[in-house]
Amino acid sequence: MVKKVIAPEQEKYDVIYEKILFNKITEAFSWRERPKDMWELGPIMMPDDEIALKQFLGKNWQDITLDIYVNYDDALFLFTPSAYAYYLPGLLITSAKAMDIAIAEDEAIVRAEAKAKVIDIALGRTRAKVRAKARAMARAEALAKARAIGDKKARIKDFVINKIVFWIMDFEKILSESHLFERWATLTIEEYLAVKAWLIWVTREDTYQDDEDIYQNDESLCQHDVMNSLISLDKLIDLAK
């Protein structure tokens, strides 16, 4: 697949929209206060669960990094509904920021490769052997960076799918299971709209690909799970009206 270079105008728009999105998320959840009851009471609390929950105790959602959400994700399942909703905006914003950084790094590599090709053509056949060796080394380095960034994006996408998208893709399941209902069917319309805007934003990278790539790439976020989640969010919004 040949990646398309994102136009500077698109990059400027992305930066502006990112700020608008984060403000939208922050404002939608701004009425929520950090709850006193942070987790569901159970007969036994496992050591790993206690460690995970301690990462959030006494902290506002603005203080939680993506590393904490990823490395101590057990807390997301143990939270009370009010605690889950309180920390949700942090989860949305930090994951979107991480994806934005990875996309920007990926784009930088694409631009560097394009620039190298232009220089190579301009030089013609001058010192061909020297240029060939330098070009091979540069390509190997770029390939290693591209793979690392690809792995980074894949990890973020997997986390987004498993921890957020997976739970909101089935509207009927949300209504029928109390654990999901208490977390997802009790948000406000503004909160649903913020989540929907976030989901569209974190899947935007697919719009920079060829149409056929969107449907042939199994790892693409533009798949039926995401579409079902958007449909489910629309139904939840209608339910909240």
PDB file of C-alpha atoms in Angstrom:
ATOM      1  CA  MET A   1       0.000   0.000   0.000  1.00  0.00           C
ATOM      2  CA  VAL A   2       1.295   3.463  -0.924  1.00  0.00           C
ATOM      3  CA  LYS A   3       0.494   5.936   1.802  1.00  0.00           C
ATOM      4  CA  LYS A   4      -0.845   9.314   0.893  1.00  0.00           C
ATOM      5  CA  VAL A   5       0.976  12.376   2.176  1.00  0.00           C
ATOM      6  CA  ILE A   6      -1.346  14.500   4.279  1.00  0.00           C
ATOM      7  CA  ALA A   7      -1.626  18.036   2.941  1.00  0.00           C
ATOM      8  CA  PRO A   8      -0.436  20.878   5.229  1.00  0.00           C
ATOM      9  CA  GLU A   9      -3.968  22.309   5.212  1.00  0.00           C
ATOM     10  CA  GLN A  10      -5.279  18.996   6.525  1.00  0.00           C
ATOM     11  CA  GLU A  11      -2.635  18.958   9.259  1.00  0.00           C
ATOM     12  CA  LYS A  12      -3.628  22.468  10.385  1.00  0.00           C
ATOM     13  CA  TYR A  13      -7.274  21.410  10.439  1.00  0.00           C
ATOM     14  CA  ASP A  14      -6.391  18.322  12.482  1.00  0.00           C
ATOM     15  CA  VAL A  15      -4.618  20.406  15.124  1.00  0.00           C
ATOM     16  CA  ILE A  16      -7.562  22.789  15.414  1.00  0.00           C
ATOM     17  CA  TYR A  17     -10.142  20.013  15.479  1.00  0.00           C
ATOM     18  CA  GLU A  18      -8.190  18.115  18.114  1.00  0.00           C
ATOM     19  CA  LYS A  19      -8.455  21.108  20.458  1.00  0.00           C
ATOM     20  CA  ILE A  20     -12.165  21.429  19.711  1.00  0.00           C
ATOM     21  CA  LEU A  21     -12.688  17.721  20.379  1.00  0.00           C
ATOM     22  CA  PHE A  22     -10.836  17.757  23.691  1.00  0.00           C
ATOM     23  CA  ASN A  23     -12.795  20.821  24.805  1.00  0.00           C
ATOM     24  CA  LYS A  24     -16.009  19.077  23.788  1.00  0.00           C
ATOM     25  CA  ILE A  25     -15.116  16.016  25.864  1.00  0.00           C
ATOM     26  CA  THR A  26     -14.002  18.088  28.856  1.00  0.00           C
ATOM     27  CA  GLU A  27     -17.137  20.251  28.836  1.00  0.00           C
ATOM     28  CA  ALA A  28     -19.495  17.303  28.388  1.00  0.00           C
ATOM     29  CA  PHE A  29     -18.145  15.552  31.498  1.00  0.00           C
ATOM     30  CA  SER A  30     -17.336  18.711  33.500  1.00  0.00           C
ATOM     31  CA  TRP A  31     -20.391  18.362  35.745  1.00  0.00           C
ATOM     32  CA  ARG A  32     -19.135  15.066  37.169  1.00  0.00           C
ATOM     33  CA  GLU A  33     -17.223  15.035  40.452  1.00  0.00           C
ATOM     34  CA  ARG A  34     -14.759  12.408  41.586  1.00  0.00           C
ATOM     35  CA  PRO A  35     -16.934   9.893  43.468  1.00  0.00           C
ATOM     36  CA  LYS A  36     -16.264   8.736  47.003  1.00  0.00           C
ATOM     37  CA  ASP A  37     -17.237   5.179  46.144  1.00  0.00           C
ATOM     38  CA  MET A  38     -14.627   4.210  43.569  1.00  0.00           C
ATOM     39  CA  TRP A  39     -15.163   0.491  43.148  1.00  0.00           C
ATOM     40  CA  GLU A  40     -17.764  -2.209  43.490  1.00  0.00           C
ATOM     41  CA  LEU A  41     -17.612  -4.069  46.783  1.00  0.00           C
ATOM     42  CA  GLY A  42     -16.909  -7.768  46.373  1.00  0.00           C
ATOM     43  CA  PRO A  43     -16.187 -10.733  48.651  1.00  0.00           C
ATOM     44  CA  ILE A  44     -12.497 -10.851  47.698  1.00  0.00           C
ATOM     45  CA  MET A  45     -10.176  -8.162  46.394  1.00  0.00           C
ATOM     46  CA  MET A  46      -7.203  -9.571  44.484  1.00  0.00           C
ATOM     47  CA  PRO A  47      -3.763  -7.953  45.038  1.00  0.00           C
ATOM     48  CA  ASP A  48      -3.548  -6.880  41.389  1.00  0.00           C
ATOM     49  CA  ASP A  49      -6.955  -5.242  41.687  1.00  0.00           C
ATOM     50  CA  GLU A  50      -5.868  -3.251  44.722  1.00  0.00           C
ATOM     51  CA  ILE A  51      -2.714  -2.098  42.946  1.00  0.00           C
ATOM     52  CA  ALA A  52      -4.743  -1.027  39.910  1.00  0.00           C
ATOM     53  CA  LEU A  53      -7.267   0.931  41.945  1.00  0.00           C
ATOM     54  CA  LYS A  54      -4.586   2.700  43.968  1.00  0.00           C
ATOM     55  CA  GLN A  55      -3.336   4.320  40.755  1.00  0.00           C
ATOM     56  CA  PHE A  56      -6.592   6.299  40.615  1.00  0.00           C
ATOM     57  CA  LEU A  57      -7.306   7.006  44.279  1.00  0.00           C
ATOM     58  CA  GLY A  58      -7.204  10.694  45.117  1.00  0.00           C
ATOM     59  CA  LYS A  59      -6.497  11.672  41.504  1.00  0.00           C
ATOM     60  CA  ASN A  60      -8.572  13.716  39.129  1.00  0.00           C
ATOM     61  CA  TRP A  61      -9.107  12.282  35.662  1.00  0.00           C
ATOM     62  CA  GLN A  62      -6.837  14.990  34.237  1.00  0.00           C
ATOM     63  CA  ASP A  63      -3.940  13.453  36.216  1.00  0.00           C
ATOM     64  CA  ILE A  64      -4.259   9.967  34.718  1.00  0.00           C
ATOM     65  CA  THR A  65      -1.925   9.096  31.846  1.00  0.00           C
ATOM     66  CA  LEU A  66      -2.589   6.586  29.084  1.00  0.00           C
ATOM     67  CA  ASP A  67       0.103   4.327  30.577  1.00  0.00           C
ATOM     68  CA  ILE A  68      -1.950   4.087  33.763  1.00  0.00           C
ATOM     69  CA  TYR A  69      -5.116   3.268  31.840  1.00  0.00           C
ATOM     70  CA  VAL A  70      -3.265   0.614  29.822  1.00  0.00           C
ATOM     71  CA  ASN A  71      -1.142  -0.952  32.561  1.00  0.00           C
ATOM     72  CA  TYR A  72      -3.839  -0.908  35.239  1.00  0.00           C
ATOM     73  CA  ASP A  73      -6.911  -1.503  33.110  1.00  0.00           C
ATOM     74  CA  ASP A  74      -8.357  -3.903  35.696  1.00  0.00           C
ATOM     75  CA  ALA A  75      -9.599  -0.804  37.484  1.00  0.00           C
ATOM     76  CA  LEU A  76     -11.957  -0.054  34.593  1.00  0.00           C
ATOM     77  CA  PHE A  77     -13.880  -3.250  35.349  1.00  0.00           C
ATOM     78  CA  LEU A  78     -13.907  -2.644  39.115  1.00  0.00           C
ATOM     79  CA  PHE A  79     -15.054   0.979  39.021  1.00  0.00           C
ATOM     80  CA  THR A  80     -18.532   1.914  40.121  1.00  0.00           C
ATOM     81  CA  PRO A  81     -20.582   3.352  37.238  1.00  0.00           C
ATOM     82  CA  SER A  82     -20.023   6.886  38.540  1.00  0.00           C
ATOM     83  CA  ALA A  83     -16.245   6.324  38.802  1.00  0.00           C
ATOM     84  CA  TYR A  84     -16.144   4.826  35.316  1.00  0.00           C
ATOM     85  CA  ALA A  85     -17.985   7.820  33.868  1.00  0.00           C
ATOM     86  CA  TYR A  86     -15.745  10.218  35.794  1.00  0.00           C
ATOM     87  CA  TYR A  87     -12.507   8.774  34.382  1.00  0.00           C
ATOM     88  CA  LEU A  88     -13.901   8.141  30.887  1.00  0.00           C
ATOM     89  CA  PRO A  89     -12.959  11.590  29.484  1.00  0.00           C
ATOM     90  CA  GLY A  90      -9.339  11.009  30.498  1.00  0.00           C
ATOM     91  CA  LEU A  91      -9.375   7.671  28.724  1.00  0.00           C
ATOM     92  CA  LEU A  92     -10.789   9.262  25.578  1.00  0.00           C
ATOM     93  CA  ILE A  93      -8.392  12.189  25.488  1.00  0.00           C
ATOM     94  CA  THR A  94      -5.179  10.317  26.322  1.00  0.00           C
ATOM     95  CA  SER A  95      -5.872   7.588  23.763  1.00  0.00           C
ATOM     96  CA  ALA A  96      -6.649  10.182  21.077  1.00  0.00           C
ATOM     97  CA  LYS A  97      -3.453  12.100  21.886  1.00  0.00           C
ATOM     98  CA  ALA A  98      -1.372   8.942  21.650  1.00  0.00           C
ATOM     99  CA  MET A  99      -2.932   8.055  18.305  1.00  0.00           C
ATOM    100  CA  ASP A 100      -2.344  11.590  17.016  1.00  0.00           C
ATOM    101  CA  ILE A 101       1.350  11.407  17.949  1.00  0.00           C
ATOM    102  CA  ALA A 102       1.749   8.031  16.254  1.00  0.00           C
ATOM    103  CA  ILE A 103       0.039   9.291  13.096  1.00  0.00           C
ATOM    104  CA  ALA A 104       2.265  12.381  13.043  1.00  0.00           C
ATOM    105  CA  GLU A 105       5.389  10.235  13.449  1.00  0.00           C
ATOM    106  CA  ASP A 106       4.228   7.970  10.643  1.00  0.00           C
ATOM    107  CA  GLU A 107       3.568  10.963   8.422  1.00  0.00           C
ATOM    108  CA  ALA A 108       7.053  12.350   9.146  1.00  0.00           C
ATOM    109  CA  ILE A 109       8.581   9.132   7.817  1.00  0.00           C
ATOM    110  CA  VAL A 110       6.459   9.294   4.655  1.00  0.00           C
ATOM    111  CA  ARG A 111       7.556  12.903   4.057  1.00  0.00           C
ATOM    112  CA  ALA A 112      11.214  12.025   4.653  1.00  0.00           C
ATOM    113  CA  GLU A 113      11.022   9.184   2.128  1.00  0.00           C
ATOM    114  CA  ALA A 114       9.390  11.452  -0.443  1.00  0.00           C
ATOM    115  CA  LYS A 115      12.078  14.107   0.085  1.00  0.00           C
ATOM    116  CA  ALA A 116      14.851  11.521  -0.253  1.00  0.00           C
ATOM    117  CA  LYS A 117      13.450  10.375  -3.590  1.00  0.00           C
ATOM    118  CA  VAL A 118      13.364  13.944  -4.894  1.00  0.00           C
ATOM    119  CA  ILE A 119      17.003  14.508  -3.898  1.00  0.00           C
ATOM    120  CA  ASP A 120      18.016  11.179  -5.413  1.00  0.00           C
ATOM    121  CA  ILE A 121      16.452  12.080  -8.752  1.00  0.00           C
ATOM    122  CA  ALA A 122      18.064  15.521  -8.701  1.00  0.00           C
ATOM    123  CA  LEU A 123      21.523  14.042  -8.190  1.00  0.00           C
ATOM    124  CA  GLY A 124      21.095  11.747 -11.150  1.00  0.00           C
ATOM    125  CA  ARG A 125      23.827   9.158 -11.506  1.00  0.00           C
ATOM    126  CA  THR A 126      26.515  11.141  -9.721  1.00  0.00           C
ATOM    127  CA  ARG A 127      28.447   8.937  -7.318  1.00  0.00           C
ATOM    128  CA  ALA A 128      25.906   6.172  -7.836  1.00  0.00           C
ATOM    129  CA  LYS A 129      27.549   3.605  -5.557  1.00  0.00           C
ATOM    130  CA  VAL A 130      27.856   6.018  -2.644  1.00  0.00           C
ATOM    131  CA  ARG A 131      24.268   7.122  -3.029  1.00  0.00           C
ATOM    132  CA  ALA A 132      23.006   3.550  -3.321  1.00  0.00           C
ATOM    133  CA  LYS A 133      24.705   2.564  -0.072  1.00  0.00           C
ATOM    134  CA  ALA A 134      23.416   5.646   1.754  1.00  0.00           C
ATOM    135  CA  ARG A 135      19.944   5.089   0.346  1.00  0.00           C
ATOM    136  CA  ALA A 136      19.920   1.458   1.499  1.00  0.00           C
ATOM    137  CA  MET A 137      20.932   2.459   5.018  1.00  0.00           C
ATOM    138  CA  ALA A 138      18.329   5.209   5.132  1.00  0.00           C
ATOM    139  CA  ARG A 139      15.607   2.843   3.937  1.00  0.00           C
ATOM    140  CA  ALA A 140      16.547   0.250   6.530  1.00  0.00           C
ATOM    141  CA  GLU A 141      16.395   2.882   9.270  1.00  0.00           C
ATOM    142  CA  ALA A 142      13.093   4.232   7.972  1.00  0.00           C
ATOM    143  CA  LEU A 143      11.661   0.712   7.785  1.00  0.00           C
ATOM    144  CA  ALA A 144      12.643   0.021  11.395  1.00  0.00           C
ATOM    145  CA  LYS A 145      11.036   3.287  12.524  1.00  0.00           C
ATOM    146  CA  ALA A 146       7.917   2.576  10.475  1.00  0.00           C
ATOM    147  CA  ARG A 147       7.564  -0.872  12.029  1.00  0.00           C
ATOM    148  CA  ALA A 148       7.971   0.536  15.544  1.00  0.00           C
ATOM    149  CA  ILE A 149       5.365   3.205  14.884  1.00  0.00           C
ATOM    150  CA  GLY A 150       3.073   0.624  13.270  1.00  0.00           C
ATOM    151  CA  ASP A 151       3.345  -1.543  16.380  1.00  0.00           C
ATOM    152  CA  LYS A 152       2.628   1.490  18.545  1.00  0.00           C
ATOM    153  CA  LYS A 153      -0.491   2.371  16.576  1.00  0.00           C
ATOM    154  CA  ALA A 154      -1.641  -1.252  16.651  1.00  0.00           C
ATOM    155  CA  ARG A 155      -1.335  -1.362  20.444  1.00  0.00           C
ATOM    156  CA  ILE A 156      -3.329   1.844  20.802  1.00  0.00           C
ATOM    157  CA  LYS A 157      -5.984   0.594  18.389  1.00  0.00           C
ATOM    158  CA  ASP A 158      -6.259  -2.729  20.205  1.00  0.00           C
ATOM    159  CA  PHE A 159      -6.676  -0.916  23.498  1.00  0.00           C
ATOM    160  CA  VAL A 160      -9.329   1.397  22.049  1.00  0.00           C
ATOM    161  CA  ILE A 161     -11.235  -1.546  20.594  1.00  0.00           C
ATOM    162  CA  ASN A 162     -11.010  -3.806  23.649  1.00  0.00           C
ATOM    163  CA  LYS A 163     -11.628  -1.217  26.362  1.00  0.00           C
ATOM    164  CA  ILE A 164     -14.163   1.094  24.757  1.00  0.00           C
ATOM    165  CA  VAL A 165     -15.524   0.105  21.360  1.00  0.00           C
ATOM    166  CA  PHE A 166     -16.187  -3.515  22.320  1.00  0.00           C
ATOM    167  CA  TRP A 167     -18.503  -2.431  25.135  1.00  0.00           C
ATOM    168  CA  ILE A 168     -20.690  -0.056  23.130  1.00  0.00           C
ATOM    169  CA  MET A 169     -21.069  -1.927  19.848  1.00  0.00           C
ATOM    170  CA  ASP A 170     -24.199  -3.850  20.863  1.00  0.00           C
ATOM    171  CA  PHE A 171     -27.144  -1.671  21.879  1.00  0.00           C
ATOM    172  CA  GLU A 172     -29.371  -4.591  22.868  1.00  0.00           C
ATOM    173  CA  LYS A 173     -26.614  -6.052  25.062  1.00  0.00           C
ATOM    174  CA  ILE A 174     -26.190  -2.718  26.825  1.00  0.00           C
ATOM    175  CA  LEU A 175     -29.886  -2.689  27.660  1.00  0.00           C
ATOM    176  CA  SER A 176     -29.947  -6.288  28.842  1.00  0.00           C
ATOM    177  CA  GLU A 177     -26.795  -6.440  31.000  1.00  0.00           C
ATOM    178  CA  SER A 178     -26.808  -4.390  34.187  1.00  0.00           C
ATOM    179  CA  HIS A 179     -23.025  -3.942  34.208  1.00  0.00           C
ATOM    180  CA  LEU A 180     -23.119  -2.312  30.771  1.00  0.00           C
ATOM    181  CA  PHE A 181     -26.399  -0.506  31.326  1.00  0.00           C
ATOM    182  CA  GLU A 182     -25.173   1.292  34.436  1.00  0.00           C
ATOM    183  CA  ARG A 183     -22.048   2.443  32.624  1.00  0.00           C
ATOM    184  CA  TRP A 184     -23.319   3.306  29.172  1.00  0.00           C
ATOM    185  CA  ALA A 185     -27.081   3.821  29.254  1.00  0.00           C
ATOM    186  CA  THR A 186     -26.965   6.532  31.916  1.00  0.00           C
ATOM    187  CA  LEU A 187     -24.718   9.109  30.244  1.00  0.00           C
ATOM    188  CA  THR A 188     -26.064  12.465  29.126  1.00  0.00           C
ATOM    189  CA  ILE A 189     -26.722  13.356  25.504  1.00  0.00           C
ATOM    190  CA  GLU A 190     -23.704  15.703  25.535  1.00  0.00           C
ATOM    191  CA  GLU A 191     -21.511  12.869  26.831  1.00  0.00           C
ATOM    192  CA  TYR A 192     -22.724  10.498  24.129  1.00  0.00           C
ATOM    193  CA  LEU A 193     -22.019  13.122  21.475  1.00  0.00           C
ATOM    194  CA  ALA A 194     -18.519  13.607  22.866  1.00  0.00           C
ATOM    195  CA  VAL A 195     -17.840   9.863  22.768  1.00  0.00           C
ATOM    196  CA  LYS A 196     -19.178   9.693  19.219  1.00  0.00           C
ATOM    197  CA  ALA A 197     -16.987  12.593  18.094  1.00  0.00           C
ATOM    198  CA  TRP A 198     -13.987  10.906  19.707  1.00  0.00           C
ATOM    199  CA  LEU A 199     -14.680   7.599  17.962  1.00  0.00           C
ATOM    200  CA  ILE A 200     -14.939   9.269  14.565  1.00  0.00           C
ATOM    201  CA  TRP A 201     -11.713  11.149  15.262  1.00  0.00           C
ATOM    202  CA  VAL A 202      -9.577   8.166  16.302  1.00  0.00           C
ATOM    203  CA  THR A 203     -10.666   6.270  13.177  1.00  0.00           C
ATOM    204  CA  ARG A 204      -9.980   9.169  10.831  1.00  0.00           C
ATOM    205  CA  GLU A 205      -6.638   7.782   9.596  1.00  0.00           C
ATOM    206  CA  ASP A 206      -8.537   5.480   7.267  1.00  0.00           C
ATOM    207  CA  THR A 207      -9.744   8.501   5.306  1.00  0.00           C
ATOM    208  CA  TYR A 208      -6.148   9.045   4.171  1.00  0.00           C
ATOM    209  CA  GLN A 209      -6.059   5.626   2.499  1.00  0.00           C
ATOM    210  CA  ASP A 210      -7.424   4.436  -0.820  1.00  0.00           C
ATOM    211  CA  ASP A 211     -11.027   3.292  -0.629  1.00  0.00           C
ATOM    212  CA  GLU A 212     -10.124  -0.304  -1.416  1.00  0.00           C
ATOM    213  CA  ASP A 213      -7.541  -0.331   1.397  1.00  0.00           C
ATOM    214  CA  ILE A 214     -10.204   0.596   3.933  1.00  0.00           C
ATOM    215  CA  TYR A 215     -12.161  -2.564   3.193  1.00  0.00           C
ATOM    216  CA  GLN A 216      -9.243  -4.935   2.524  1.00  0.00           C
ATOM    217  CA  ASN A 217      -7.170  -4.068   5.603  1.00  0.00           C
ATOM    218  CA  ASP A 218      -8.305  -6.405   8.394  1.00  0.00           C
ATOM    219  CA  GLU A 219      -6.538  -4.242  10.983  1.00  0.00           C
ATOM    220  CA  SER A 220      -8.413  -1.124   9.920  1.00  0.00           C
ATOM    221  CA  LEU A 221     -10.530   0.521  12.605  1.00  0.00           C
ATOM    222  CA  CYS A 222     -13.068   1.302   9.890  1.00  0.00           C
ATOM    223  CA  GLN A 223     -14.762  -2.058  10.407  1.00  0.00           C
ATOM    224  CA  HIS A 224     -18.196  -3.269  11.426  1.00  0.00           C
ATOM    225  CA  ASP A 225     -17.407  -3.049  15.161  1.00  0.00           C
ATOM    226  CA  VAL A 226     -16.819   0.680  14.939  1.00  0.00           C
ATOM    227  CA  MET A 227     -19.837   1.220  12.716  1.00  0.00           C
ATOM    228  CA  ASN A 228     -22.007  -0.774  15.106  1.00  0.00           C
ATOM    229  CA  SER A 229     -20.701   1.338  17.976  1.00  0.00           C
ATOM    230  CA  LEU A 230     -21.665   4.540  16.183  1.00  0.00           C
ATOM    231  CA  ILE A 231     -25.135   3.117  15.516  1.00  0.00           C
ATOM    232  CA  SER A 232     -25.394   2.051  19.145  1.00  0.00           C
ATOM    233  CA  LEU A 233     -24.426   5.531  20.325  1.00  0.00           C
ATOM    234  CA  ASP A 234     -27.150   7.042  18.130  1.00  0.00           C
ATOM    235  CA  LYS A 235     -29.681   4.695  19.732  1.00  0.00           C
ATOM    236  CA  LEU A 236     -28.445   5.612  23.200  1.00  0.00           C
ATOM    237  CA  ILE A 237     -28.819   9.280  22.315  1.00  0.00           C
ATOM    238  CA  ASP A 238     -32.410   8.685  21.195  1.00  0.00           C
ATOM    239  CA  LEU A 239     -33.035   6.790  24.444  1.00  0.00           C
ATOM    240  CA  ALA A 240     -31.701   9.711  26.478  1.00  0.00           C
ATOM    241  CA  LYS A 241     -33.937  12.287  24.768  1.00  0.00           C
TER     242      LYS A 241
END
